[in-house]
XYZ file of C-alpha atoms in Angstrom:
483
model
C -0.053 33.294 10.346
C -0.094 32.357 6.677
C -1.983 34.531 4.217
C -3.897 33.494 1.125
C -1.012 34.818 -0.972
C 1.373 32.454 0.878
C -0.661 29.296 0.277
C -1.285 30.159 -3.382
C 2.450 30.416 -4.106
C 3.260 28.716 -7.415
C -0.400 28.184 -8.346
C -1.962 30.035 -11.267
C -5.162 31.575 -9.943
C -7.861 34.176 -10.464
C -8.848 36.312 -7.461
C -12.580 36.903 -7.910
C -13.458 38.623 -4.647
C -11.552 39.647 -1.527
C -7.879 40.104 -0.718
C -4.786 37.944 -1.150
C -3.696 39.164 2.274
C -6.620 37.403 3.959
C -5.310 35.279 6.855
C -5.500 31.479 6.632
C -6.364 29.564 9.772
C -6.469 26.063 8.246
C -7.150 24.387 4.898
C -10.076 21.984 4.556
C -11.762 20.127 1.704
C -14.451 18.563 3.906
C -17.110 21.178 4.719
C -17.962 19.367 7.983
C -14.473 20.117 9.340
C -14.516 23.831 8.509
C -14.116 26.317 11.353
C -13.993 30.112 11.512
C -11.212 31.565 9.354
C -10.577 28.371 7.370
C -10.006 27.975 3.643
C -12.463 25.602 1.993
C -11.175 23.952 -1.187
C -14.061 22.654 -3.316
C -12.774 19.529 -5.083
C -14.656 17.257 -7.469
C -14.273 13.695 -6.188
C -15.283 10.287 -7.499
C -18.652 10.316 -5.731
C -19.096 13.837 -4.326
C -18.613 17.363 -5.712
C -17.295 19.747 -3.057
C -18.857 22.676 -4.904
C -22.237 21.446 -3.645
C -21.076 22.097 -0.070
C -19.690 25.611 -0.400
C -22.765 27.053 1.324
C -22.285 24.641 4.235
C -18.599 25.609 4.474
C -19.461 29.321 4.578
C -22.100 28.774 7.257
C -19.458 26.876 9.302
C -17.162 29.904 9.130
C -15.052 29.525 5.988
C -13.599 32.945 5.142
C -11.916 31.849 1.897
C -13.360 29.650 -0.840
C -11.139 28.089 -3.510
C -13.228 26.642 -6.340
C -13.307 25.886 -10.062
C -16.370 27.991 -10.777
C -18.221 31.071 -9.556
C -20.225 31.026 -6.331
C -23.679 32.634 -6.165
C -23.996 33.145 -2.392
C -20.491 34.150 -1.293
C -21.349 36.492 1.584
C -18.190 38.147 2.936
C -15.910 35.255 1.938
C -12.958 35.668 -0.407
C -13.200 33.628 -3.633
C -10.315 32.291 -5.704
C -10.852 30.321 -8.920
C -8.457 27.575 -10.069
C -8.559 25.279 -13.081
C -8.077 22.111 -11.023
C -8.619 22.332 -7.271
C -7.850 18.642 -6.616
C -4.413 18.947 -8.234
C -3.777 22.224 -6.367
C -4.777 20.886 -2.932
C -1.429 19.208 -2.304
C 0.493 22.338 -3.270
C -1.791 24.510 -1.099
C -1.189 22.150 1.828
C 2.577 22.038 1.179
C 2.710 25.854 1.188
C 0.647 25.992 4.388
C 2.994 23.546 6.166
C 6.181 25.254 4.890
C 6.934 22.642 2.197
C 8.077 19.915 4.595
C 9.190 17.493 1.846
C 11.919 19.978 0.862
C 13.503 19.193 4.244
C 13.111 15.419 3.944
C 14.417 12.746 1.616
C 11.090 11.278 0.478
C 11.018 7.904 -1.287
C 7.735 6.642 -2.752
C 6.960 2.991 -3.477
C 4.321 2.071 -6.056
C 3.134 -1.119 -7.744
C 0.409 -3.690 -7.149
C 2.243 -5.830 -4.589
C 5.168 -5.264 -2.228
C 4.568 -1.588 -1.391
C 3.966 -2.098 2.319
C 6.884 -4.486 2.797
C 9.390 -2.293 0.939
C 8.343 1.002 2.554
C 8.261 -0.543 6.040
C 11.612 -2.316 5.644
C 13.229 0.900 4.393
C 11.901 2.674 7.488
C 13.267 -0.102 9.731
C 16.608 -0.238 7.905
C 17.242 3.497 8.122
C 16.220 3.492 11.775
C 18.828 0.760 12.342
C 21.343 2.905 10.436
C 20.821 5.578 13.089
C 18.513 7.991 11.271
C 15.225 9.490 12.370
C 12.695 8.463 9.744
C 8.993 8.575 8.987
C 6.683 6.012 7.398
C 3.366 6.374 5.566
C 1.997 2.891 4.882
C -1.108 0.727 4.772
C -0.431 -0.648 8.254
C 0.800 2.341 10.281
C 2.102 5.875 10.011
C 5.281 6.617 11.959
C 6.908 9.918 12.855
C 10.208 8.753 14.268
C 9.075 6.201 16.859
C 5.661 7.819 17.351
C 2.883 5.706 15.869
C -0.363 6.878 14.257
C -3.225 4.688 12.936
C -3.322 4.380 9.146
C -6.518 5.363 7.344
C -5.520 4.732 3.715
C -2.573 3.268 1.814
C -1.829 6.871 0.855
C -3.751 9.445 2.947
C -5.259 12.652 1.576
C -3.011 15.570 0.575
C -3.679 17.561 3.750
C -2.869 14.602 5.996
C 0.297 13.787 4.046
C 1.656 17.316 4.397
C 0.659 17.456 8.074
C 2.463 14.156 8.741
C 5.558 15.356 6.896
C 5.525 18.605 8.858
C 5.494 16.531 12.064
C 8.433 14.514 10.698
C 10.469 17.657 10.061
C 9.604 18.959 13.534
C 10.711 15.630 15.053
C 14.063 15.816 13.273
C 13.404 13.137 10.666
C 15.727 13.047 7.654
C 13.784 10.460 5.629
C 10.186 9.649 4.791
C 9.268 6.354 3.138
C 5.754 6.107 1.763
C 3.450 3.869 -0.212
C 2.024 5.557 -3.281
C -1.237 3.995 -4.445
C -2.680 4.329 -7.938
C -5.720 6.079 -6.447
C -3.456 8.662 -4.780
C -1.564 9.294 -8.019
C -4.739 9.602 -10.080
C -6.357 11.921 -7.527
C -3.219 14.098 -7.202
C -2.876 13.399 -3.478
C 0.917 13.423 -3.847
C 1.041 16.847 -5.531
C 3.367 19.200 -3.675
C 5.770 16.446 -2.556
C 9.438 16.783 -3.484
C 10.476 13.153 -4.055
C 14.069 11.965 -3.702
C 13.255 8.603 -5.244
C 10.546 6.352 -6.657
C 10.394 2.539 -6.627
C 8.296 0.354 -8.936
C 7.550 -3.232 -7.834
C 5.154 -4.841 -10.329
C 1.807 -4.355 -12.020
C -0.919 -6.983 -11.989
C -4.710 -7.266 -11.933
C -6.193 -4.931 -9.277
C -8.391 -1.853 -8.765
C -10.183 -2.205 -12.101
C -13.373 -1.200 -10.298
C -11.784 2.263 -10.119
C -9.494 2.470 -13.165
C -11.843 0.456 -15.437
C -9.032 -0.822 -17.701
C -5.539 -2.183 -17.132
C -4.182 0.515 -19.466
C -5.608 3.243 -17.217
C -4.188 1.488 -14.135
C -0.745 1.397 -15.778
C -1.085 5.040 -16.825
C -1.787 6.077 -13.226
C 1.344 4.309 -11.952
C 3.458 5.751 -14.765
C 2.310 9.288 -13.938
C 4.256 9.059 -10.670
C 7.540 8.432 -12.518
C 6.731 10.985 -15.236
C 6.701 13.691 -12.551
C 9.856 12.703 -10.647
C 12.513 15.475 -10.716
C 15.898 15.022 -12.425
C 17.710 14.848 -9.047
C 15.624 11.828 -7.957
C 16.207 8.142 -8.688
C 13.642 5.964 -10.456
C 14.222 2.347 -9.423
C 12.371 -0.373 -11.299
C 12.030 -4.154 -11.235
C 13.991 -5.281 -14.319
C 12.199 -8.655 -14.390
C 8.724 -7.076 -14.538
C 7.419 -6.549 -18.074
C 6.046 -3.098 -17.234
C 9.212 -1.981 -15.493
C 10.713 -0.234 -18.504
C 7.370 1.377 -19.362
C 7.433 3.240 -16.049
C 10.727 4.898 -16.983
C 9.931 5.931 -20.560
C 9.344 9.627 -19.838
C 10.986 10.144 -16.476
C 13.646 12.801 -15.959
C 14.955 10.925 -12.909
C 18.108 8.779 -12.727
C 17.104 5.327 -13.987
C 18.205 2.228 -12.064
C 16.981 -1.373 -11.860
C 17.067 -4.455 -9.640
C 16.423 -8.062 -10.592
C 17.001 -11.780 -10.192
C 16.873 -12.967 -13.815
C 18.058 -10.592 -16.528
C 20.391 -7.617 -16.683
C 20.020 -5.178 -13.797
C 22.069 -2.601 -11.908
C 21.503 -4.487 -8.633
C 21.515 -8.285 -8.911
C 20.391 -11.097 -6.638
C 20.453 -14.886 -6.709
C 18.571 -17.180 -4.321
C 20.999 -19.813 -3.014
C 18.835 -21.585 -0.409
C 15.120 -21.542 0.496
C 13.726 -22.551 3.875
C 10.524 -22.042 5.863
C 12.275 -19.559 8.155
C 14.369 -17.704 5.580
C 16.507 -17.562 2.438
C 20.200 -17.382 1.691
C 20.743 -14.751 -0.995
C 23.720 -13.666 -3.052
C 23.270 -9.895 -3.373
C 25.711 -8.368 -5.841
C 27.905 -11.417 -5.226
C 27.815 -11.286 -1.392
C 26.023 -13.977 0.622
C 23.349 -12.733 3.009
C 21.026 -14.797 5.222
C 17.544 -13.278 5.509
C 14.495 -14.003 7.659
C 12.201 -13.947 4.625
C 10.738 -16.729 2.492
C 9.490 -16.651 -1.093
C 10.923 -15.328 -4.330
C 8.668 -12.249 -4.121
C 10.431 -11.307 -0.887
C 13.806 -11.574 -2.607
C 12.558 -8.850 -4.968
C 11.288 -6.781 -2.038
C 14.641 -7.023 -0.266
C 16.482 -6.061 -3.452
C 14.355 -2.926 -3.770
C 15.270 -2.037 -0.177
C 18.967 -2.757 -0.699
C 19.173 -0.834 -3.984
C 17.322 2.170 -2.554
C 19.647 2.335 0.433
C 22.694 2.433 -1.847
C 21.074 5.020 -4.132
C 20.486 7.144 -1.029
C 24.230 7.060 -0.403
C 24.524 4.326 2.219
C 27.568 2.037 2.477
C 27.055 -1.539 1.289
C 29.206 -2.800 4.192
C 26.686 -1.326 6.646
C 23.537 -2.160 4.710
C 23.981 -5.907 4.084
C 24.463 -6.953 7.757
C 21.357 -4.968 8.684
C 19.341 -6.559 5.844
C 20.017 -9.898 7.560
C 18.477 -8.514 10.777
C 15.206 -7.360 9.195
C 12.032 -9.312 9.937
C 8.801 -9.767 7.932
C 6.189 -7.036 8.117
C 2.957 -7.719 10.024
C 0.570 -9.837 7.963
C 3.080 -10.474 5.186
C 4.041 -14.180 5.011
C 3.872 -14.405 8.809
C 4.398 -17.973 9.996
C 2.728 -19.568 13.024
C 3.460 -23.126 14.226
C 1.244 -25.396 16.316
C 2.611 -27.627 19.070
C 1.973 -30.702 16.905
C 3.890 -29.292 13.903
C 1.238 -27.706 11.698
C 2.223 -24.469 9.971
C -0.024 -21.504 9.237
C 0.962 -18.581 7.035
C -0.980 -15.322 7.298
C -0.646 -13.025 4.303
C -2.369 -9.897 3.003
C -2.531 -11.337 -0.537
C -5.799 -9.968 -1.933
C -5.064 -9.946 -5.662
C -4.616 -12.927 -8.015
C -0.917 -12.200 -8.515
C -0.219 -11.673 -4.812
C -1.944 -14.985 -4.032
C 0.022 -16.691 -6.797
C 3.288 -15.254 -5.417
C 2.586 -16.456 -1.878
C 1.612 -19.935 -3.079
C 4.735 -19.996 -5.258
C 6.717 -19.097 -2.142
C 5.151 -22.012 -0.290
C 5.870 -24.363 -3.216
C 9.526 -23.325 -3.131
C 9.958 -24.435 0.485
C 7.602 -27.431 0.784
C 9.007 -30.957 0.655
C 6.104 -32.323 -1.379
C 4.835 -34.662 1.319
C 2.605 -32.127 3.059
C -0.767 -30.674 2.137
C -1.249 -27.013 1.346
C -4.677 -25.830 2.522
C -5.671 -22.318 1.451
C -8.346 -20.186 3.097
C -9.219 -17.165 0.963
C -11.999 -14.683 0.283
C -12.464 -11.455 -1.670
C -13.478 -7.996 -0.520
C -16.947 -6.615 -1.154
C -17.587 -3.350 -3.032
C -14.300 -3.811 -4.897
C -13.121 -5.156 -8.245
C -15.400 -8.143 -8.930
C -13.458 -9.383 -11.952
C -10.579 -10.646 -9.818
C -12.764 -12.946 -7.695
C -12.920 -16.009 -10.011
C -9.241 -15.513 -10.902
C -8.258 -15.606 -7.218
C -10.166 -18.841 -6.674
C -8.546 -20.340 -9.761
C -5.046 -19.398 -8.523
C -5.783 -20.865 -5.092
C -6.944 -24.185 -6.562
C -3.940 -24.479 -8.898
C -1.372 -24.663 -6.094
C -3.365 -26.014 -3.138
C -4.456 -29.498 -2.114
C -7.588 -28.084 -0.474
C -9.225 -24.643 -0.759
C -11.795 -23.064 1.538
C -13.579 -20.046 0.089
C -14.858 -17.696 2.783
C -15.656 -14.092 3.706
C -13.037 -11.355 3.648
C -14.514 -7.884 4.231
C -17.927 -8.229 2.544
C -18.700 -4.557 3.335
C -22.177 -3.892 1.895
C -22.305 -7.003 -0.320
C -23.860 -10.362 0.514
C -20.929 -12.685 1.347
C -22.619 -15.692 -0.275
C -22.689 -13.797 -3.588
C -18.987 -12.909 -3.337
C -18.182 -16.573 -2.739
C -20.389 -17.560 -5.668
C -18.410 -15.133 -7.858
C -15.218 -16.863 -6.721
C -16.656 -20.350 -7.318
C -17.172 -19.393 -10.973
C -13.388 -19.640 -11.393
C -13.235 -23.262 -10.180
C -13.196 -25.867 -12.954
C -15.686 -28.762 -12.480
C -12.920 -31.405 -12.417
C -11.304 -29.811 -9.327
C -14.504 -28.763 -7.565
C -14.101 -31.549 -5.001
C -10.981 -29.789 -3.665
C -13.063 -26.746 -2.693
C -15.265 -26.021 0.330
C -17.286 -22.836 0.818
C -17.747 -21.659 4.405
C -19.112 -18.142 4.866
C -17.998 -17.677 8.494
C -14.287 -16.857 8.339
C -13.510 -18.196 11.817
C -15.177 -21.516 10.999
C -13.323 -21.629 7.677
C -9.986 -21.232 9.474
C -10.998 -23.782 12.120
C -11.950 -26.281 9.396
C -8.597 -25.797 7.655
C -6.786 -26.475 10.929
C -8.866 -29.617 11.504
C -8.113 -30.886 7.972
C -4.384 -30.306 8.457
C -1.996 -32.962 9.736
C 1.393 -32.288 11.368
C 3.723 -30.823 8.743
C 0.884 -29.444 6.601
C 0.811 -25.760 5.611
C -2.321 -23.626 6.005
C -2.384 -20.353 4.088
C -4.878 -17.791 5.388
C -4.902 -15.051 2.775
C -6.495 -11.691 2.180
C -6.535 -9.782 5.464
C -2.984 -10.011 6.772
C -2.400 -7.255 9.342
C -6.072 -6.213 9.523
C -7.677 -6.718 12.925
C -11.265 -6.243 11.816
C -13.921 -7.604 9.497
C -16.265 -5.095 7.854
C -19.846 -6.324 7.458
C -22.692 -4.023 6.355
C -20.574 -0.952 7.055
C -19.686 -2.024 10.618
C -16.159 -3.076 11.616
C -16.015 -6.017 14.026
C -12.804 -7.153 15.707
C -11.302 -10.055 13.779
C -7.649 -11.032 13.557
C -6.569 -14.070 11.514
C -3.466 -14.559 13.677
C -5.494 -14.455 16.898
C -7.941 -17.024 15.555
C -5.148 -19.356 14.431
C -3.249 -19.014 17.719
C -6.432 -19.795 19.664
C -7.101 -22.920 17.597
C -3.440 -24.056 17.674
C -3.342 -23.715 21.481
C -6.565 -25.618 22.194
């Protein structure tokens, strides 16, 4: 069994009461989960201060308290003071689980868009290459072939280290993970030994949390600032913030791109509804992906594989076998020739990218009908911008509910309508019920037309007033198409 001394390894601390040899049963930062013999780490979160629940943790059996300040009613518990418990939590967890990332090649993917696709495709590619690998993503967590439900884009520090420990136990050599700006800012990735970091792009998102774009950028950059010298830092050379990410990194700097100078280059030769022909570093490769944004995603995957030491002659044929990730530019076709594209696009730039992708492959004779909403209890400033982007590249737009959460859906839609100019207002319908909005889009479509249903992608629920109801865009479309 681990002792307190073991889990505090590498962390500057002050032992206030008790012994460093005290045994550690488990580490918790949620007082409700504490059991006899556990360590309770009091962290100060965005909405809740764990120090307010120290008494509850002790009554539940916590024998060790790790906090940032003194505790009045300690009882028989051991107390350790740290300067920053949130930043230390990941290191505490890593020590408890025997530093699993030291036995894995961990690659983190950050940016506004593309994280899920790149991390998932890397997992699939390395599985095809014959490796045991793990995945931590928005859609699913994988330990080898074992699947776990995802709770967050990047889970909490304890869950990350527990998952990585399972990966090591299962014989995994690689772990590919999404790294969100929230996770970076909240130090959830502390204690992870990264082999590489990938930057995709940076656009308008999460300003409800970060408040300003500068703070959002700073959070992303922090990930690269802390990469070790042995790691690679791979950035999108065509993204204006790409070079900013690398300014202070000690890691090996590499880039990928389609336009300017880059270490790994790509050119799109042909674009079709069911795929693209790419020239990757001068070699032609057929892919099952559409849209310029997916060319960037595939280049990040390709470049990472080579930076991890894989042979280009093995990688390129397998890139041509990869398929789109669930809810990312997934195409459905009706029996009478209508097309529907389901995509997770829930930011203005992501929506713009998907609509650009559709524009690249459309003939010009068909309608593009976009169904889109915006999430409740999230960044409100992006709502009118999303509606504006939808109107710019669509023949018809239906504004509807996404996950309204605790907000009134009509108000969210009204916020979106504010971004629609009066001269194009006739192109826009507002239908609160998402199923009816999708049904209306399908009724408006003629054979050959393209319906984009954006915002929820892989999600199989709709959250209304704190309750999650089953709802799957693909299921709804398939039902309507098969009627």
